[in-house]
Amino acid sequence: MNYRLNFTYKADNQKKTVECQNDDVAFDLQQNANGLKLTVIPKKAISDISFYLEREYDFSGDKRFFANGFQSWTDTKEFAKNEMMADEGLIGKGIFGKSPFGINLVGDYTFVHQPKEYGVFHSISFAYVRNGKSIDLFGSLNDRTGYTIIYADMNKNTLKYSKDVEGITINEPYELLDLYFDNGEYDAVFDRYFDAMNIKPLTDRKIKGYTSWYNYYQNISEDIILRDLEAIGKRSDLINTFQIDDGYQTAVGDWLSIDKKKFPNGMKPVADKIHEKGLKAGIWLAPFGAQKGSKIAQEHPDWLVKNKKGKPITVGANWGGFYPLDIDNQQARDYIKGVFDVVLNKWGFDLVKLDFLYATAVVPMHNKTRGQLAYESIDFLRECVGDKQILGCGVQQMPCFGKVEYMRIGADMSLGWKHTLIRKNMHREDVSTPNAIHNSVYRRCLNKRAFLCDPDVFLLRKTNIHFTPQQQRVLAKFIKLFGEVLFVSDNVDDYDDEQLAIFNDTLTDDAHIVAINETNDKLFIDYVQNGEAHTLGFCVADGSIYSE
């Protein structure tokens, strides 16, 4: 295979671009049928590095390019040549191009060049091209030195392999690419890819039960939690986990400061009540975040990630804006460790849903790339949590391979289906039922290989919801087919017989997918349940139902 290298860097205060070795740098490219490795060998200190390795690829016919999104919520799907990849949207870009609340840092917008053109796409860490039932896979074997980025130009018939190595200065050999190539049928290819990485999931046990978020959001209380626990606890033959989401703490970042109006008895008695029902107790945290008004942000500004002017950066609009913690700060690390010690060992929770984990690795720092920071942050969390369980969310996927038990692989479900006008102008990581569906379909390759996948909740209640009953049935079946994490956010005591039947069906392991076909947002899933063949068909964009 012939490749063209374009390598830009700074040495001796001069910016240079080369295609082969010179007096400053040399390159070692090793390739075979199963992949390639590219290493840069600097002869002096070099910085401001960017590069790509380009090859030809035939995109003729009906081939489709799979583009893996930056983090859990980033939209992920296969693209045809006549489609265009979204960006951070008008609202995400903000007035005069200034991103409000650092929304541009939620995704890969600051380090990936993505032109607004039909047929031009990019993918993070791994990608494939589908031709009928066969795929050509191009996957990184390790992104610890930086995020691998795969660019496809279906108009020019080219593929480019690159890596985000912004922010580092090197003076010794540095791995730029370590890629694995394969082709064949979907499942067989991904089996071999994960074997090549020596990655195995940490568990094979589904979690089924309840999370408080998609009904009450932050408006939870001890009374609400115990009421819903009592209701769903009656179905302990079907469920095994009860999770408390955001809203119990006085501020994001102040995890051990409990809102006494909501939870007057604290969190340990609630965990004890969950255990009395024979269930695992789960709780939500965003361990790398501190909202602007939190005590941790006010009292420990030295723990926060800062910009070049020394001001804390904002990495999302939630809670009025929040800052990331610098995990290379030892005091910040000690604080986070202490929080987990209390939550897991003193309060007694068994599972932690860890959210907004992208935050600590959105800018390169300490002569480390974003990818290196992401890997180190996940390693740190695994150390903190020990042998208890992690449900990852809002996090880059590859650093979590084999490191967390469960993983949200899509955007948050909305309480309705179609995108509103505002949503159409939002960033790729915003709340979206269509994006959550696509991510579940196209990241199924990670399920039972990297971790167990969480496609998000199914909701069957009749109030505080904008799905039709038919859409609720279809989404419940979809979650059943694609999910290893099956959570509801309803008070199940309110269910009538029909709702309870759907609830019971969703949590029963008696179905498997046979085939998946999508054309122009029309998705058809052939599956077998209890030995009988069925087809689930609907429009991903608007929720029109074709078959159940």
XYZ file of C-alpha atoms in Angstrom:
548
model
C 0.000 0.000 0.000
C 1.349 3.426 -0.954
C 1.000 6.285 1.531
C 1.777 9.973 1.393
C 2.991 11.605 4.608
C 2.402 15.258 5.452
C 4.142 16.213 8.722
C 4.155 19.748 10.132
C 6.121 20.790 13.217
C 8.168 23.537 14.840
C 11.893 23.284 15.544
C 14.352 26.057 16.340
C 11.382 28.486 16.296
C 10.670 27.657 12.660
C 7.518 26.040 11.272
C 8.242 23.312 8.749
C 6.371 20.739 6.673
C 8.018 17.596 5.349
C 7.028 14.423 3.530
C 10.136 12.452 4.467
C 13.054 12.696 6.850
C 15.306 15.743 7.123
C 17.860 17.123 9.564
C 15.194 17.477 12.286
C 13.103 14.296 12.073
C 13.051 10.783 10.719
C 10.190 8.309 10.455
C 9.762 4.586 10.901
C 6.804 3.141 8.966
C 6.148 -0.558 9.396
C 3.227 -2.143 7.564
C 1.758 -5.510 6.748
C -1.609 -6.894 5.685
C -3.036 -6.412 9.185
C -2.014 -2.818 9.831
C 0.773 -0.336 10.205
C 2.858 1.510 12.767
C 4.244 5.005 12.281
C 6.811 6.441 14.676
C 8.453 9.854 14.494
C 12.107 9.992 15.547
C 13.076 13.577 16.393
C 16.735 14.569 16.147
C 16.050 17.632 18.287
C 13.113 18.964 20.305
C 10.035 19.463 18.100
C 6.590 20.862 18.945
C 3.352 22.116 17.314
C 3.003 18.767 15.568
C 0.254 17.879 13.125
C 0.282 15.229 10.423
C -1.642 12.842 8.254
C -0.859 9.681 6.340
C -2.935 9.545 3.147
C -3.906 6.637 0.919
C -6.306 5.999 -1.924
C -9.563 4.175 -1.302
C -12.323 3.313 -3.776
C -15.626 4.730 -2.490
C -17.605 3.931 -5.640
C -21.031 2.328 -5.560
C -23.210 2.258 -2.445
C -20.410 2.088 0.107
C -21.010 3.692 3.495
C -18.485 5.148 5.943
C -18.902 4.517 9.663
C -17.897 7.572 11.717
C -17.418 6.959 15.438
C -18.142 10.050 17.529
C -15.749 11.657 20.010
C -17.542 10.677 23.224
C -20.621 8.836 24.519
C -23.147 11.401 23.340
C -21.581 12.343 19.996
C -23.753 11.218 17.090
C -22.389 8.050 15.502
C -23.597 6.305 12.364
C -22.837 5.119 8.854
C -22.820 7.838 6.212
C -23.527 7.715 2.479
C -21.731 9.875 -0.070
C -24.711 12.234 -0.378
C -24.765 13.050 3.354
C -23.040 15.724 5.422
C -21.642 15.534 8.952
C -23.084 17.913 11.536
C -21.048 20.409 13.549
C -21.638 22.196 16.886
C -24.631 24.049 15.412
C -25.623 27.694 15.509
C -26.380 27.619 19.230
C -23.210 25.723 19.985
C -21.106 28.206 18.027
C -22.713 31.168 19.765
C -22.782 34.823 18.819
C -19.769 35.978 16.787
C -18.423 32.439 16.798
C -17.743 32.375 20.541
C -18.971 29.105 22.006
C -21.174 29.741 25.056
C -20.170 27.779 28.162
C -17.384 26.036 26.247
C -19.798 23.903 24.238
C -17.109 23.528 21.558
C -15.088 21.544 24.134
C -17.834 18.935 24.602
C -16.892 17.364 21.260
C -13.893 17.272 18.945
C -14.572 20.675 17.368
C -11.341 22.312 18.561
C -8.884 19.760 17.169
C -10.557 18.109 14.161
C -10.820 19.793 10.782
C -14.273 18.882 9.441
C -15.330 20.789 6.300
C -19.036 21.290 5.663
C -19.110 19.189 2.517
C -21.144 16.238 1.332
C -19.219 12.996 1.354
C -16.465 14.179 3.731
C -16.371 12.665 7.237
C -14.118 11.852 10.172
C -14.108 9.148 12.830
C -12.399 8.850 16.206
C -10.264 5.782 17.083
C -11.783 3.364 14.568
C -13.826 3.407 11.373
C -15.043 1.092 8.691
C -16.400 1.135 5.152
C -19.393 -1.071 4.474
C -19.930 -2.692 1.106
C -23.054 -4.835 1.385
C -22.465 -7.369 4.180
C -18.707 -6.887 4.193
C -16.742 -4.196 6.016
C -13.189 -2.877 5.774
C -12.061 -1.920 9.288
C -9.388 0.637 10.148
C -8.847 0.756 13.900
C -6.329 2.106 16.358
C -4.839 -0.462 18.683
C -4.105 2.150 21.333
C -4.903 5.856 21.606
C -2.851 6.477 24.735
C -0.480 8.761 22.810
C -3.403 10.731 21.346
C -6.784 10.305 19.663
C -6.512 8.625 16.273
C -8.599 10.433 13.653
C -9.610 8.770 10.390
C -10.741 11.095 7.606
C -12.725 9.901 4.594
C -13.218 11.941 1.429
C -15.655 9.898 -0.610
C -15.465 12.417 -3.462
C -11.682 12.269 -3.859
C -11.491 8.571 -2.934
C -8.983 9.067 -0.136
C -8.512 8.018 3.474
C -6.280 9.909 5.888
C -4.962 8.608 9.202
C -4.008 11.235 11.741
C -3.643 11.732 15.477
C -4.307 14.591 17.856
C -0.832 15.314 19.236
C -1.437 18.973 20.001
C 0.320 20.487 22.994
C 3.374 18.293 23.334
C 7.086 18.784 22.782
C 9.068 15.618 22.066
C 12.758 14.831 21.756
C 12.622 11.030 21.610
C 10.781 8.465 19.419
C 7.011 8.912 19.633
C 4.330 6.575 18.336
C 2.022 8.407 15.957
C -0.095 5.539 14.651
C -0.673 1.897 15.571
C -3.428 0.703 13.246
C -5.187 -2.595 12.684
C -6.774 -3.453 9.320
C -9.272 -6.224 8.602
C -12.132 -7.079 6.289
C -15.010 -9.519 6.305
C -18.380 -9.881 7.996
C -19.183 -7.405 10.758
C -19.093 -9.570 13.890
C -16.091 -11.629 12.828
C -14.066 -8.509 12.040
C -14.826 -6.890 15.391
C -14.074 -10.132 17.228
C -10.616 -10.158 15.653
C -10.089 -6.435 16.321
C -10.726 -6.802 20.041
C -8.595 -9.949 20.149
C -5.769 -7.920 18.599
C -6.172 -5.319 21.372
C -6.448 -8.077 24.004
C -9.565 -6.357 25.368
C -12.230 -8.260 27.282
C -15.342 -6.938 29.067
C -15.204 -6.885 32.860
C -18.636 -8.482 33.292
C -21.258 -10.426 31.384
C -24.162 -9.553 33.702
C -26.895 -7.221 32.524
C -28.179 -4.591 34.901
C -31.926 -4.005 34.962
C -33.941 -1.633 37.041
C -34.432 2.039 37.732
C -32.776 5.427 37.403
C -34.381 8.611 38.698
C -33.189 10.997 35.977
C -35.724 10.758 33.147
C -38.753 11.661 35.215
C -37.590 14.017 37.945
C -34.188 15.192 36.705
C -32.652 17.135 39.637
C -36.002 17.399 41.452
C -35.571 14.242 43.486
C -36.068 13.714 47.201
C -35.845 10.911 49.723
C -39.646 10.559 49.614
C -39.705 10.201 45.806
C -36.798 7.769 45.759
C -38.221 5.536 48.508
C -41.694 5.591 46.935
C -40.357 4.491 43.539
C -38.079 1.956 45.222
C -41.054 0.410 47.004
C -42.934 0.182 43.702
C -40.197 -1.353 41.569
C -38.921 -3.500 44.448
C -42.057 -5.615 44.051
C -40.592 -6.772 40.710
C -37.295 -7.992 42.171
C -37.557 -11.163 40.101
C -36.908 -9.011 37.008
C -34.631 -6.237 38.303
C -31.317 -6.080 40.120
C -30.308 -2.400 40.350
C -31.748 0.880 41.628
C -29.831 4.044 40.749
C -30.129 7.557 42.199
C -29.177 10.214 39.676
C -28.255 13.911 39.910
C -29.955 16.095 42.525
C -29.008 14.722 45.929
C -25.958 16.999 46.383
C -25.930 20.731 47.113
C -23.716 21.392 44.077
C -21.880 19.453 41.413
C -18.410 18.961 42.820
C -19.540 19.125 46.452
C -20.422 15.434 46.509
C -20.372 14.919 50.247
C -22.540 17.970 50.911
C -26.045 16.477 50.816
C -29.136 18.625 50.291
C -30.793 18.125 53.684
C -34.157 19.394 52.490
C -34.282 16.633 49.896
C -32.459 13.906 51.810
C -32.728 14.730 55.518
C -31.279 11.384 56.577
C -28.348 11.407 54.157
C -27.489 8.788 51.578
C -26.448 5.748 53.608
C -29.992 4.982 54.852
C -31.220 5.173 51.256
C -28.554 2.727 50.096
C -29.514 0.459 52.999
C -33.168 0.545 51.900
C -32.153 -0.425 48.375
C -30.145 -3.350 49.728
C -33.113 -4.468 51.833
C -34.983 -4.993 48.545
C -32.210 -7.304 47.376
C -30.979 -4.781 44.800
C -27.631 -3.205 43.985
C -27.492 0.465 44.915
C -26.237 2.861 42.231
C -25.508 6.575 42.455
C -24.556 9.275 39.963
C -21.469 11.495 40.139
C -19.535 13.759 37.772
C -16.186 13.380 39.574
C -14.181 15.634 37.266
C -16.662 18.550 37.313
C -17.268 21.532 39.599
C -20.119 23.930 38.869
C -19.354 27.617 39.098
C -21.084 28.186 42.423
C -19.706 25.112 44.165
C -17.534 25.327 47.267
C -14.865 23.252 45.600
C -14.533 25.768 42.753
C -14.549 28.749 45.084
C -12.212 27.355 47.732
C -9.796 25.449 45.486
C -9.358 27.378 42.223
C -5.872 25.862 41.936
C -7.526 22.472 41.316
C -9.231 23.689 38.113
C -8.056 23.422 34.523
C -7.174 26.917 33.302
C -6.615 28.650 29.981
C -3.445 30.448 28.942
C -4.606 33.562 30.811
C -4.897 31.604 34.049
C -8.704 31.602 34.162
C -10.736 28.404 34.671
C -12.190 27.040 31.453
C -15.877 26.177 31.158
C -16.572 22.812 29.542
C -20.356 22.671 29.356
C -23.567 24.580 30.016
C -25.006 22.213 32.629
C -25.739 23.688 36.071
C -25.072 27.183 34.737
C -21.626 26.170 33.524
C -18.978 23.969 35.098
C -15.214 23.674 35.317
C -13.008 20.578 34.974
C -10.643 19.387 37.687
C -6.978 18.899 36.864
C -6.277 15.287 37.816
C -2.535 15.945 37.760
C -3.112 18.111 40.840
C -2.418 15.808 43.771
C -4.830 17.574 46.127
C -7.632 17.253 43.567
C -6.840 13.558 43.173
C -6.885 13.062 46.943
C -10.259 14.814 47.151
C -11.756 12.589 44.454
C -10.360 9.465 46.120
C -11.897 10.571 49.408
C -15.285 11.062 47.778
C -15.274 7.534 46.364
C -14.185 6.111 49.716
C -17.246 7.668 51.385
C -19.716 6.853 48.598
C -18.625 3.236 48.179
C -17.434 2.204 51.621
C -19.332 4.390 54.104
C -22.586 4.997 52.260
C -22.393 1.506 50.766
C -23.188 2.048 47.082
C -22.276 -0.790 44.713
C -22.269 0.976 41.354
C -21.357 4.513 40.336
C -22.629 6.161 37.185
C -19.742 8.471 36.335
C -20.756 11.274 34.001
C -19.187 14.178 32.079
C -15.851 12.358 32.153
C -14.700 14.038 28.940
C -14.150 17.222 30.969
C -10.697 16.465 32.318
C -9.179 15.792 28.887
C -10.484 18.508 26.565
C -7.275 20.542 26.360
C -3.691 19.238 26.283
C -1.751 19.970 29.487
C 1.482 19.072 31.240
C 3.070 17.992 27.941
C 0.333 15.378 27.532
C -2.118 14.991 24.675
C -5.865 14.876 25.201
C -5.762 11.125 24.610
C -3.082 10.543 27.224
C -5.046 12.596 29.760
C -8.217 10.632 28.978
C -6.479 7.291 29.492
C -4.885 8.430 32.736
C -8.189 9.769 34.054
C -9.963 6.453 33.425
C -7.083 4.526 34.980
C -7.416 6.787 38.023
C -11.173 6.179 38.305
C -10.695 2.427 38.049
C -8.192 2.664 40.902
C -10.653 4.722 42.984
C -13.625 2.418 42.436
C -11.726 -0.839 42.836
C -13.877 -3.952 42.560
C -17.177 -2.069 42.570
C -18.823 -1.233 39.257
C -18.686 1.736 36.881
C -21.314 2.860 34.395
C -19.463 5.354 32.200
C -21.216 8.277 30.521
C -20.199 11.387 28.633
C -16.760 9.941 28.019
C -14.420 9.094 25.178
C -14.975 5.458 24.275
C -11.608 3.855 23.562
C -9.885 4.810 26.853
C -12.718 2.909 28.592
C -12.287 -0.343 26.645
C -11.937 -3.081 29.240
C -11.882 -0.518 32.081
C -15.555 0.013 32.921
C -18.295 -2.563 33.282
C -21.033 -0.581 31.521
C -21.060 2.325 29.085
C -23.609 4.782 27.739
C -22.951 4.741 24.016
C -25.407 7.423 22.901
C -26.975 10.768 23.631
C -29.557 11.201 26.379
C -33.035 10.233 25.243
C -35.421 13.127 24.934
C -38.948 12.849 26.352
C -40.196 13.045 22.764
C -38.980 11.808 19.392
C -38.567 14.450 16.688
C -35.920 17.148 16.846
C -37.249 20.580 17.714
C -36.042 23.690 15.881
C -33.687 24.426 18.778
C -32.338 20.880 18.757
C -31.635 21.092 15.029
C -29.264 23.945 15.788
C -27.484 22.332 18.705
C -24.181 20.475 18.930
C -23.703 16.794 18.125
C -23.761 15.820 21.804
C -27.121 17.332 22.742
C -30.164 15.405 24.016
C -31.637 13.498 21.068
C -33.776 10.388 20.685
C -32.749 9.851 17.007
C -29.059 10.122 17.875
C -29.449 7.764 20.844
C -31.028 5.210 18.499
C -28.358 5.529 15.810
C -25.563 5.248 18.357
C -27.059 2.076 19.780
C -27.311 0.534 16.318
C -23.862 1.528 15.092
C -21.899 1.101 18.322
C -23.259 -2.389 18.898
C -19.782 -3.540 17.851
C -18.598 -2.494 21.337
C -21.215 -4.502 23.216
C -19.795 -7.548 25.035
C -16.392 -6.741 23.544
C -15.300 -3.487 25.220
C -17.975 -3.362 27.948
C -21.746 -3.854 28.156
C -23.639 -1.143 26.318
C -26.256 1.174 27.811
C -28.604 2.472 25.073
C -30.475 4.627 27.641
C -33.906 4.265 29.195
C -37.297 2.993 28.131
C -40.263 5.023 29.425
C -43.830 3.740 29.661
C -45.608 6.316 31.837
C -48.524 8.392 30.533
C -47.626 11.753 32.102
C -44.589 13.982 31.631
C -43.905 12.319 28.290
C -44.316 13.200 24.596
C -44.062 9.781 22.968
C -47.196 8.070 21.708
C -48.017 4.731 23.365
C -47.017 2.980 20.133
C -43.656 4.770 20.087
C -43.111 3.779 23.710
C -43.719 0.119 22.840
C -41.310 0.296 19.913
C -38.590 2.038 21.925
C -38.951 -0.497 24.734
C -38.464 -3.314 22.239
C -35.481 -1.475 20.732
C -33.873 -1.071 24.175
C -34.528 -4.761 24.890
C -32.743 -5.785 21.677
C -29.730 -3.472 21.953
C -29.285 -2.979 25.688
C -27.303 -4.655 28.429
C -28.397 -1.842 30.749
C -32.202 -1.737 30.939
C -33.414 1.133 33.074
C -36.807 2.788 33.495
C -37.520 6.084 35.276
C -41.200 5.572 36.046
C -43.165 4.894 39.201
C -44.202 1.418 38.134
C -47.091 1.360 40.622
C -48.830 3.722 38.163
C -48.704 1.146 35.336
C -51.848 -0.454 34.002
C -51.871 -4.068 32.812
C -50.689 -3.200 29.291
C -47.772 -1.084 30.543
C -46.790 -3.761 33.030
C -46.810 -6.373 30.264
C -44.405 -4.248 28.184
C -42.232 -3.686 31.256
C -42.059 -7.435 31.892
C -41.355 -8.196 28.231
C -38.524 -5.644 28.047
C -36.703 -7.141 31.015
C -36.986 -10.756 29.874
C -33.990 -12.286 28.051
C -35.739 -14.106 25.233
C -34.812 -12.247 22.018
C -31.851 -11.763 19.684
C -31.160 -9.702 16.566
C -30.859 -11.483 13.220
C -30.355 -8.617 10.765
C -30.354 -4.806 10.604
C -31.136 -2.722 7.541
C -31.367 1.060 7.249
C -32.086 3.229 4.211
C -32.756 6.951 4.432
C -33.520 6.792 8.175
C -35.904 3.848 7.695
C -34.604 1.251 10.152
C -35.714 -2.396 10.069
C -34.513 -4.852 12.707
C -35.215 -8.554 12.162
C -35.179 -10.469 15.417
C -36.299 -13.736 16.972
C -38.203 -13.831 20.258
C -39.307 -17.092 21.860
C -38.437 -18.882 18.626
C -40.664 -16.652 16.466
C -39.380 -14.257 13.790
C -40.355 -10.569 13.984
C -39.425 -7.252 12.380
C -39.225 -3.928 14.181
C -39.426 -1.055 11.721
C -39.558 2.707 12.219
C -38.251 6.017 10.948
C -35.334 7.121 13.135
C -35.892 10.796 12.350
C -39.571 11.220 13.247
C -40.742 8.036 14.981
C -43.125 6.855 12.269
C -43.820 3.170 12.930
C -43.735 0.625 10.104
C -43.915 -2.637 12.040
C -43.741 -3.936 15.601
